[in-house]
């Protein structure tokens, strides 16, 4: 999981501070030391760390935070804001040409994710703008590079222009652009070759392609797993090509975070997108503020909500919410939920976007493999309709029958039912605003931002529910008295 160590260490630093109540200058110095170490360990560029720590310290001292209310809380806020600033403040959209086509050229080392990202971006533009993109296969060196792009193209139904491996890449691009003009494509992607290291010949070729195509956007694709090296690579490419934006890939892996935090500050070039998986839909706009929240373990609620809005039928979601609150969530809902989850991505991905969940021990039990999902379905489909709506019916003999029916071992049936009950309980608690691990970091007077708002909303809902319950109880008592 990305940022795991960094998140944990930053949270520890904040927790230690919060325990103090009153914060002295030496407490602040200690916290800053912990933050500095956490960042360095996450492979953040040394200069970036130095500037970051200095700014946070100065702000904390300058604003007389230590003397005010909730100093720990306010320092968390400052850290959050400065992380956001380091990564670029706001999302930067894709450059757009005045007249079609907008030309997007890719650059990056071998295996960084250029070809995959071309496909993801083309699909995104198709889905969001009804765009008609075309892709040019300009990697004539790596075996099967053209076939790979063609495969991506057929997967997302986007045409690929190619002239085999015997034509010079610059010539391929020239003819490809002519074809795109003829076909009125509104976006053209140029998929270029990668090398293991920055080499003269490749840079020369990329520079020639740039000179011919005048791209509106040169996207440098960087593998987030390469940490500190990623920053050097970025610098190298940028010196030669003057790139317009960065795509950070493999943020779904266990990257320590260094690249995400350093690239903008070192190169001055914005990260525009992040790749978070191998699927064509696994590309997201890079929002520095959301990323800062994610790094601090506050969850990326906005992206979660957007993902959910894209995939969820709103009415269905509302019904689900009602059921969760009434605690009448059953196995049929569980199956619906599984369907939705499979559409959205892995359960773990979704859960960790919820505030306080990133490091919640419950996460450890949430790992659901697609294969397991199939087994879960088999088990649920072997239940009777009655059992599905009333999970309490599931006594040992019924469980044995279900195991036989689904062809799954009994311990797996038991585990699935246990998991279901845990999920149900957790969802019910969350719907009551009970985000374990969230209080403290997010609550209190200074706790603005998404977390604060979420908690306020949850609190309001809880008050409403309690009122309703009280009214019900009162009404019941009145009826009894009348009798
Ligand atoms: N987990 C994960 N894998 C990714 C991501 N982006 C790309 N990959 C994988 O990384 C590998 C290399 O991706 P490519 O798109 O072929 O990389 P490339 O830069 O075109 O590589 P060359 O053409 O050899 O220079 C593939 O297995 C991709 O599936 C991502 O965001 N997350
Ligand atoms: Mg490639």
Coordinates of C-alpha atoms and ligand atoms in Angstrom, one line a residue:
X1 CA 0.0 0.0 0.0
X2 CA 1.4 3.3 -1.0
X3 CA 2.8 5.7 1.7
X4 CA 2.2 3.2 4.4
X5 CA 5.4 3.9 6.3
X6 CA 5.2 7.6 5.8
X7 CA 1.6 7.8 6.9
X8 CA 2.3 5.8 10.0
X9 CA 5.3 7.8 11.0
X10 CA 3.6 11.1 10.5
X11 CA 0.6 10.0 12.4
X12 CA 2.9 8.9 15.3
X13 CA 4.6 12.2 15.3
X14 CA 1.2 14.0 15.6
X15 CA -0.1 11.6 18.2
X16 CA 2.9 12.2 20.4
X17 CA 2.3 15.9 20.1
X18 CA -1.4 15.6 20.8
X19 CA -0.7 13.7 24.0
X20 CA 1.0 16.7 25.4
X21 CA -1.9 19.1 25.6
X22 CA 0.4 22.1 26.0
X23 CA 3.1 22.2 23.4
X24 CA 6.5 23.7 24.2
X25 CA 9.1 24.9 21.7
X26 CA 11.1 21.8 22.5
X27 CA 8.1 19.6 21.8
X28 CA 7.8 21.3 18.4
X29 CA 11.4 20.7 17.7
X30 CA 11.0 17.1 18.6
X31 CA 8.0 16.7 16.3
X32 CA 9.8 18.5 13.5
X33 CA 12.7 16.1 13.9
X34 CA 10.3 13.1 13.6
X35 CA 8.6 14.6 10.5
X36 CA 12.0 15.2 8.9
X37 CA 13.1 11.6 9.5
X38 CA 9.7 10.3 8.2
X39 CA 10.1 12.3 5.0
X40 CA 13.8 11.3 4.5
X41 CA 12.9 7.7 5.1
X42 CA 10.2 8.0 2.5
X43 CA 12.9 9.0 0.0
X44 CA 11.8 12.6 -0.3
X45 CA 14.4 14.8 -1.8
X46 CA 16.8 16.3 0.9
X47 CA 16.3 19.9 -0.2
X48 CA 12.6 19.5 -0.3
X49 CA 12.6 18.1 3.2
X50 CA 14.7 20.9 4.5
X51 CA 12.5 23.6 3.1
X52 CA 9.4 21.8 4.2
X53 CA 10.5 21.4 7.8
X54 CA 11.7 25.0 7.9
X55 CA 8.4 26.4 6.6
X56 CA 6.3 24.3 9.0
X57 CA 8.4 25.3 11.9
X58 CA 8.4 29.0 11.0
X59 CA 4.6 29.0 10.5
X60 CA 4.0 27.2 13.8
X61 CA 6.2 29.7 15.7
X62 CA 5.1 32.8 13.7
X63 CA 1.4 32.3 14.2
X64 CA 1.9 31.8 17.9
X65 CA 0.3 28.4 17.4
X66 CA 1.8 27.1 20.6
X67 CA 0.0 29.6 22.8
X68 CA -3.3 29.2 21.1
X69 CA -6.0 26.7 21.5
X70 CA -5.3 23.2 20.3
X71 CA -1.7 23.6 19.1
X72 CA -1.3 20.0 18.0
X73 CA -4.4 20.3 15.9
X74 CA -3.2 23.5 14.2
X75 CA 0.2 21.9 13.5
X76 CA -1.5 19.0 11.8
X77 CA -3.3 21.6 9.7
X78 CA -0.1 23.4 8.8
X79 CA 1.6 20.1 7.8
X80 CA -1.4 19.3 5.7
X81 CA -1.3 22.7 3.9
X82 CA 2.4 22.6 3.4
X83 CA 2.3 19.0 2.0
X84 CA -0.4 20.3 -0.4
X85 CA 1.8 23.3 -1.4
X86 CA 4.8 21.1 -2.0
X87 CA 2.9 19.0 -4.4
X88 CA 1.6 22.0 -6.3
X89 CA -1.5 23.4 -4.6
X90 CA -4.2 22.7 -7.3
X91 CA -4.8 20.1 -10.0
X92 CA -3.5 21.1 -13.4
X93 CA -5.6 20.1 -16.4
X94 CA -4.3 18.6 -19.6
X95 CA -3.2 21.3 -22.1
X96 CA -5.6 21.8 -24.9
X97 CA -4.9 23.1 -28.5
X98 CA -7.1 25.8 -30.0
X99 CA -7.7 23.6 -33.1
X100 CA -7.8 19.9 -33.3
X101 CA -5.9 17.7 -32.8
X102 CA -4.4 18.3 -29.4
X103 CA -1.1 16.5 -29.6
X104 CA 0.2 14.6 -26.6
X105 CA 3.7 13.1 -26.6
X106 CA 4.9 10.6 -24.0
X107 CA 8.4 10.3 -22.6
X108 CA 10.0 8.2 -19.9
X109 CA 12.2 5.3 -19.1
X110 CA 11.6 1.7 -20.1
X111 CA 8.7 0.2 -18.3
X112 CA 7.6 3.4 -16.6
X113 CA 4.1 3.0 -18.0
X114 CA 4.0 5.1 -21.1
X115 CA 2.0 2.8 -23.3
X116 CA -0.4 1.9 -20.6
X117 CA -0.9 5.5 -19.7
X118 CA -1.6 6.4 -23.4
X119 CA -4.4 3.9 -23.3
X120 CA -5.8 5.0 -19.9
X121 CA -5.8 8.7 -21.0
X122 CA -7.4 8.0 -24.4
X123 CA -10.1 6.0 -22.6
X124 CA -10.6 8.8 -20.0
X125 CA -11.0 11.4 -22.8
X126 CA -13.4 9.1 -24.7
X127 CA -15.5 8.6 -21.6
X128 CA -15.5 12.2 -20.3
X129 CA -15.5 14.3 -23.5
X130 CA -16.7 11.8 -26.2
X131 CA -13.3 12.4 -27.7
X132 CA -12.1 10.6 -30.8
X133 CA -8.4 10.0 -30.1
X134 CA -5.8 8.3 -32.2
X135 CA -2.5 6.7 -31.0
X136 CA 0.8 6.6 -33.0
X137 CA 3.1 3.7 -32.4
X138 CA 6.6 5.4 -32.5
X139 CA 8.5 2.7 -30.5
X140 CA 10.2 0.7 -33.1
X141 CA 12.9 -0.7 -30.8
X142 CA 11.4 -2.9 -28.1
X143 CA 10.1 -6.2 -29.5
X144 CA 6.3 -6.3 -29.6
X145 CA 5.9 -2.7 -28.6
X146 CA 3.6 -2.0 -31.6
X147 CA 1.5 -5.1 -30.9
X148 CA 1.2 -4.0 -27.2
X149 CA -0.2 -0.6 -28.3
X150 CA -2.5 -2.3 -30.8
X151 CA -3.8 -4.5 -28.0
X152 CA -4.4 -1.5 -25.8
X153 CA -6.2 0.1 -28.8
X154 CA -8.5 -2.7 -29.4
X155 CA -9.3 -3.0 -25.7
X156 CA -10.5 0.6 -25.6
X157 CA -11.6 0.8 -29.2
X158 CA -9.2 3.5 -30.3
X159 CA -7.3 3.4 -33.6
X160 CA -3.6 2.9 -33.7
X161 CA -1.4 4.3 -36.5
X162 CA 1.7 2.2 -37.2
X163 CA 4.3 1.7 -40.0
X164 CA 6.1 -1.3 -38.6
X165 CA 9.6 -1.2 -37.3
X166 CA 11.6 -0.3 -40.4
X167 CA 10.5 3.3 -40.7
X168 CA 12.1 6.1 -38.7
X169 CA 10.0 7.2 -35.7
X170 CA 10.0 10.8 -36.8
X171 CA 8.6 9.8 -40.2
X172 CA 6.0 7.6 -38.5
X173 CA 4.9 10.6 -36.4
X174 CA 4.7 12.8 -39.5
X175 CA 2.5 10.4 -41.4
X176 CA 0.5 9.6 -38.3
X177 CA -0.3 13.3 -37.8
X178 CA -1.3 13.7 -41.4
X179 CA -3.7 10.7 -41.0
X180 CA -5.2 12.2 -37.8
X181 CA -5.9 15.4 -39.6
X182 CA -7.6 13.6 -42.4
X183 CA -9.7 11.6 -39.9
X184 CA -10.5 14.7 -37.8
X185 CA -9.2 13.0 -34.6
X186 CA -9.3 15.5 -31.8
X187 CA -6.5 14.0 -29.8
X188 CA -3.3 12.3 -31.0
X189 CA -1.1 10.4 -28.6
X190 CA 2.5 9.6 -29.5
X191 CA 3.8 6.5 -27.8
X192 CA 7.6 6.7 -27.8
X193 CA 10.3 4.2 -26.9
X194 CA 11.9 4.0 -23.5
X195 CA 15.5 3.2 -22.4
X196 CA 16.9 1.7 -19.3
X197 CA 18.7 5.0 -18.6
X198 CA 18.6 8.4 -20.1
X199 CA 20.7 8.1 -23.3
X200 CA 21.8 10.6 -25.9
X201 CA 20.4 8.7 -28.8
X202 CA 16.9 8.5 -27.3
X203 CA 16.9 12.1 -26.2
X204 CA 17.9 13.1 -29.7
X205 CA 15.1 11.1 -31.2
X206 CA 12.6 12.5 -28.7
X207 CA 13.8 16.1 -29.5
X208 CA 13.4 15.4 -33.2
X209 CA 9.8 14.1 -32.7
X210 CA 9.1 17.2 -30.6
X211 CA 10.5 19.5 -33.2
X212 CA 8.3 18.0 -35.9
X213 CA 5.1 17.5 -33.9
X214 CA 5.0 20.6 -31.7
X215 CA 3.1 18.7 -29.0
X216 CA 0.7 20.7 -26.9
X217 CA 1.6 18.4 -24.0
X218 CA 4.8 16.4 -23.3
X219 CA 3.9 14.0 -20.5
X220 CA 6.8 12.6 -18.6
X221 CA 5.8 9.2 -17.2
X222 CA 7.6 8.3 -14.0
X223 CA 7.4 5.1 -12.0
X224 CA 6.7 6.2 -8.4
X225 CA 8.4 3.1 -7.1
X226 CA 11.8 4.4 -8.2
X227 CA 11.8 7.0 -5.5
X228 CA 14.8 9.4 -5.4
X229 CA 15.9 8.1 -8.8
X230 CA 12.6 9.2 -10.3
X231 CA 13.5 12.8 -9.5
X232 CA 16.9 12.6 -11.2
X233 CA 15.2 11.0 -14.2
X234 CA 12.6 13.7 -14.3
X235 CA 15.3 16.4 -14.1
X236 CA 17.2 14.7 -17.0
X237 CA 14.2 14.5 -19.3
X238 CA 13.0 18.0 -18.5
X239 CA 16.4 19.5 -19.2
X240 CA 16.3 18.1 -22.7
X241 CA 12.7 18.2 -23.6
X242 CA 11.1 20.9 -21.4
X243 CA 8.2 18.6 -20.5
X244 CA 4.8 20.1 -19.7
X245 CA 3.5 17.6 -17.1
X246 CA 4.2 14.5 -15.2
X247 CA 2.3 11.2 -14.8
X248 CA 3.2 9.3 -11.7
X249 CA 2.5 5.6 -12.2
X250 CA 2.3 2.6 -9.9
X251 CA 1.0 4.6 -7.0
X252 CA -1.0 1.5 -6.1
X253 CA 2.2 -0.4 -5.2
X254 CA 4.1 0.1 -2.0
X255 CA 5.9 3.3 -3.0
X256 CA 7.3 5.2 -0.1
X257 CA 6.1 8.5 -1.5
X258 CA 9.4 10.3 -2.3
X259 CA 8.6 10.9 -5.9
X260 CA 5.1 12.2 -5.3
X261 CA 6.4 14.7 -2.8
X262 CA 9.6 15.8 -4.6
X263 CA 8.9 16.0 -8.3
X264 CA 6.9 19.2 -8.4
X265 CA 9.3 21.0 -6.0
X266 CA 12.4 19.9 -7.8
X267 CA 11.4 20.3 -11.5
X268 CA 8.6 22.9 -11.1
X269 CA 6.5 20.7 -13.5
X270 CA 3.0 19.7 -12.3
X271 CA 2.0 16.1 -11.7
X272 CA -1.2 15.9 -13.8
X273 CA -2.3 12.3 -13.4
X274 CA -1.5 9.3 -11.2
X275 CA -1.7 5.7 -12.3
X276 CA -3.1 3.5 -9.6
X277 CA -3.3 0.0 -11.2
X278 CA -2.9 -1.9 -14.4
X279 CA -6.5 -1.7 -15.6
X280 CA -7.4 0.9 -18.3
X281 CA -9.6 2.7 -15.8
X282 CA -6.9 3.1 -13.1
X283 CA -5.9 6.7 -13.9
X284 CA -6.9 9.6 -11.8
X285 CA -6.4 13.4 -11.9
X286 CA -3.7 14.4 -9.4
X287 CA -5.2 16.6 -6.7
X288 CA -2.4 17.8 -4.4
X289 CA -4.8 18.5 -1.5
X290 CA -6.3 15.1 -1.7
X291 CA -2.9 13.5 -1.9
X292 CA -1.8 15.4 1.2
X293 CA -4.8 14.1 3.1
X294 CA -4.1 10.6 1.9
X295 CA -0.5 10.8 3.0
X296 CA -1.6 12.0 6.4
X297 CA -3.9 9.1 6.6
X298 CA -7.0 11.3 6.5
X299 CA -8.3 9.4 3.6
X300 CA -9.1 10.6 0.1
X301 CA -12.9 11.1 0.6
X302 CA -13.3 13.3 -2.4
X303 CA -11.9 10.8 -4.9
X304 CA -13.9 8.1 -3.1
X305 CA -17.1 10.1 -3.5
X306 CA -16.4 10.9 -7.1
X307 CA -15.6 7.2 -7.9
X308 CA -18.8 6.2 -6.1
X309 CA -20.8 8.8 -8.0
X310 CA -19.5 7.5 -11.3
X311 CA -20.4 3.9 -10.5
X312 CA -23.2 3.9 -8.1
X313 CA -26.8 4.2 -9.0
X314 CA -27.8 7.1 -6.6
X315 CA -31.1 5.5 -5.6
X316 CA -29.5 2.2 -4.9
X317 CA -26.9 3.9 -2.8
X318 CA -29.6 5.7 -0.8
X319 CA -31.4 2.4 -0.2
X320 CA -28.2 0.8 0.9
X321 CA -27.6 3.6 3.3
X322 CA -31.1 3.2 4.8
X323 CA -30.5 -0.5 5.2
X324 CA -27.2 0.0 6.9
X325 CA -28.7 2.5 9.3
X326 CA -31.6 0.3 10.1
X327 CA -29.2 -2.6 10.4
X328 CA -31.3 -4.7 8.0
X329 CA -28.3 -5.2 5.7
X330 CA -28.5 -8.8 4.5
X331 CA -26.8 -11.2 2.1
X332 CA -28.7 -9.9 -0.9
X333 CA -27.4 -6.4 -0.2
X334 CA -24.0 -8.0 0.4
X335 CA -24.1 -9.4 -3.2
X336 CA -25.2 -6.0 -4.5
X337 CA -22.3 -4.5 -2.6
X338 CA -19.9 -7.0 -4.1
X339 CA -21.1 -6.1 -7.6
X340 CA -20.6 -2.4 -6.9
X341 CA -17.2 -3.0 -5.4
X342 CA -16.0 -5.1 -8.3
X343 CA -17.0 -2.2 -10.6
X344 CA -15.1 0.3 -8.5
X345 CA -11.9 -1.5 -7.7
X346 CA -10.6 -3.5 -4.8
X347 CA -12.3 -3.4 -1.4
X348 CA -9.0 -2.4 0.1
X349 CA -8.5 0.5 -2.3
X350 CA -11.9 1.8 -1.4
X351 CA -11.7 1.3 2.3
X352 CA -8.4 3.1 2.6
X353 CA -9.9 6.2 1.1
X354 CA -12.1 6.5 4.2
X355 CA -10.6 8.8 6.9
X356 CA -8.9 6.9 9.6
X357 CA -9.1 3.6 7.6
X358 CA -5.6 3.6 6.1
X359 CA -4.0 2.3 9.3
X360 CA -7.1 0.7 10.8
X361 CA -6.4 -2.9 12.0
X362 CA -9.7 -3.9 10.5
X363 CA -8.2 -3.3 7.1
X364 CA -6.0 -6.4 7.6
X365 CA -9.1 -8.6 7.5
X366 CA -10.6 -6.8 4.5
X367 CA -8.4 -8.2 1.8
X368 CA -10.7 -9.7 -0.7
X369 CA -9.1 -11.3 -3.7
X370 CA -11.3 -11.5 -6.9
X371 CA -11.0 -15.3 -6.6
X372 CA -12.4 -15.1 -3.1
X373 CA -15.2 -13.0 -4.4
X374 CA -16.3 -15.8 -6.7
X375 CA -16.3 -18.2 -3.7
X376 CA -18.3 -15.7 -1.6
X377 CA -20.9 -15.6 -4.4
X378 CA -21.0 -19.4 -4.6
X379 CA -21.6 -19.6 -0.9
X380 CA -24.4 -16.9 -0.9
X381 CA -26.0 -18.5 -3.9
X382 CA -26.2 -21.7 -2.0
X383 CA -28.3 -20.1 0.7
X384 CA -32.1 -20.2 0.6
X385 CA -33.9 -16.9 0.0
X386 CA -34.9 -16.9 3.7
X387 CA -31.4 -17.4 4.9
X388 CA -30.2 -14.5 2.7
X389 CA -32.6 -12.1 4.3
X390 CA -32.2 -13.5 7.8
X391 CA -28.5 -14.3 8.4
X392 CA -29.3 -15.3 12.0
X393 CA -30.9 -18.5 10.7
X394 CA -27.5 -19.8 9.8
X395 CA -27.0 -22.6 12.4
X396 CA -24.3 -25.3 12.1
X397 CA -26.4 -27.7 10.1
X398 CA -27.5 -25.1 7.6
X399 CA -23.9 -24.0 7.2
X400 CA -22.9 -27.6 6.5
X401 CA -25.6 -27.8 3.8
X402 CA -24.3 -24.5 2.3
X403 CA -20.7 -25.8 2.3
X404 CA -21.8 -28.9 0.4
X405 CA -23.9 -26.9 -2.0
X406 CA -21.3 -24.4 -2.9
X407 CA -18.4 -26.9 -2.9
X408 CA -16.5 -24.7 -0.4
X409 CA -15.0 -26.0 2.9
X410 CA -17.0 -25.4 6.0
X411 CA -14.4 -23.2 7.6
X412 CA -14.6 -20.9 4.6
X413 CA -18.4 -20.7 4.9
X414 CA -17.9 -19.8 8.6
X415 CA -15.2 -17.3 7.8
X416 CA -17.4 -15.6 5.1
X417 CA -20.3 -15.3 7.5
X418 CA -18.1 -13.9 10.2
X419 CA -16.7 -11.4 7.6
X420 CA -20.2 -10.5 6.6
X421 CA -21.1 -9.8 10.3
X422 CA -18.0 -7.7 10.8
X423 CA -18.7 -5.7 7.7
X424 CA -22.3 -5.2 8.7
X425 CA -21.2 -4.1 12.2
X426 CA -18.5 -1.8 10.8
X427 CA -20.8 -0.2 8.3
X428 CA -23.4 0.4 10.9
X429 CA -20.9 2.0 13.2
X430 CA -19.6 4.2 10.4
X431 CA -23.0 5.3 9.5
X432 CA -23.3 6.5 13.0
X433 CA -20.2 8.6 12.6
X434 CA -18.0 6.3 14.5
X435 CA -14.8 6.4 12.5
X436 CA -12.3 4.5 14.6
X437 CA -9.0 6.3 14.8
X438 CA -10.5 9.4 13.2
X439 CA -11.1 11.4 16.3
X440 CA -8.1 13.2 17.6
X441 CA -6.5 13.7 14.2
X442 CA -9.5 15.2 12.6
X443 CA -11.8 16.4 15.3
X444 CA -11.6 19.4 17.7
X445 CA -11.7 23.1 17.1
X446 CA -9.0 23.4 14.5
X447 CA -10.0 20.4 12.5
X448 CA -11.2 22.0 9.3
X449 CA -11.1 20.3 5.9
X450 CA -12.9 17.3 4.6
X451 CA -12.4 15.3 7.8
X452 CA -13.9 18.0 9.9
X453 CA -16.9 18.3 7.7
X454 CA -17.4 14.6 7.5
X455 CA -17.4 14.4 11.2
X456 CA -19.8 17.3 11.6
X457 CA -22.2 15.6 9.2
X458 CA -21.9 12.3 11.0
X459 CA -22.5 14.0 14.3
X460 CA -25.6 15.7 13.0
X461 CA -26.9 12.5 11.7
X462 CA -26.3 10.8 15.0
X463 CA -28.1 13.5 16.9
X464 CA -31.1 13.2 14.5
X465 CA -31.1 9.4 15.0
X466 CA -31.0 9.7 18.7
X467 CA -33.8 12.2 18.7
X468 CA -35.9 9.8 16.5
X469 CA -35.2 6.9 18.8
X470 CA -36.2 9.0 21.8
X471 CA -39.4 10.0 20.1
X472 CA -40.3 6.4 19.3
X473 CA -39.7 5.4 22.8
X474 CA -41.8 8.2 24.1
X475 CA -44.6 7.3 21.8
X476 CA -44.5 3.7 22.9
X477 CA -44.6 4.8 26.5
X478 CA -47.6 7.0 25.8
X479 CA -49.5 4.2 24.1
X480 CA -48.8 2.0 27.1
X481 CA -50.1 4.6 29.5
X482 CA -53.3 5.0 27.5
X483 CA -54.1 1.3 27.7
Ligands
LIG1 N1 0.5 -1.6 -10.8 C1 0.6 -0.7 -11.8 N2 1.2 -1.2 -12.9 C2 1.3 -0.3 -14.0 C3 0.8 1.0 -13.9 N3 1.1 1.6 -15.1 C4 1.7 0.7 -15.8 N4 1.9 -0.5 -15.2 C5 2.5 -1.7 -15.6 O1 3.9 -1.5 -15.9 C6 4.3 -2.3 -16.9 C7 5.0 -1.4 -18.0 O2 4.1 -0.6 -18.6 P1 4.2 0.0 -20.1 O3 3.0 0.8 -20.3 O4 4.4 -1.1 -21.0 O5 5.5 0.8 -19.9 P2 6.3 1.6 -21.0 O6 6.8 2.9 -20.4 O7 5.5 1.8 -22.3 O8 7.5 0.6 -21.3 P3 8.5 0.6 -22.6 O9 7.6 0.7 -23.8 O10 9.2 -0.7 -22.5 O11 9.4 1.7 -22.5 C8 3.1 -3.0 -17.4 O12 3.1 -4.3 -16.9 C9 2.0 -2.2 -16.9 O13 0.8 -3.0 -16.7 C10 0.2 1.5 -12.7 O14 -0.2 2.6 -12.5 N5 0.1 0.5 -11.7
LIG2 MG1 5.8 1.3 -24.2

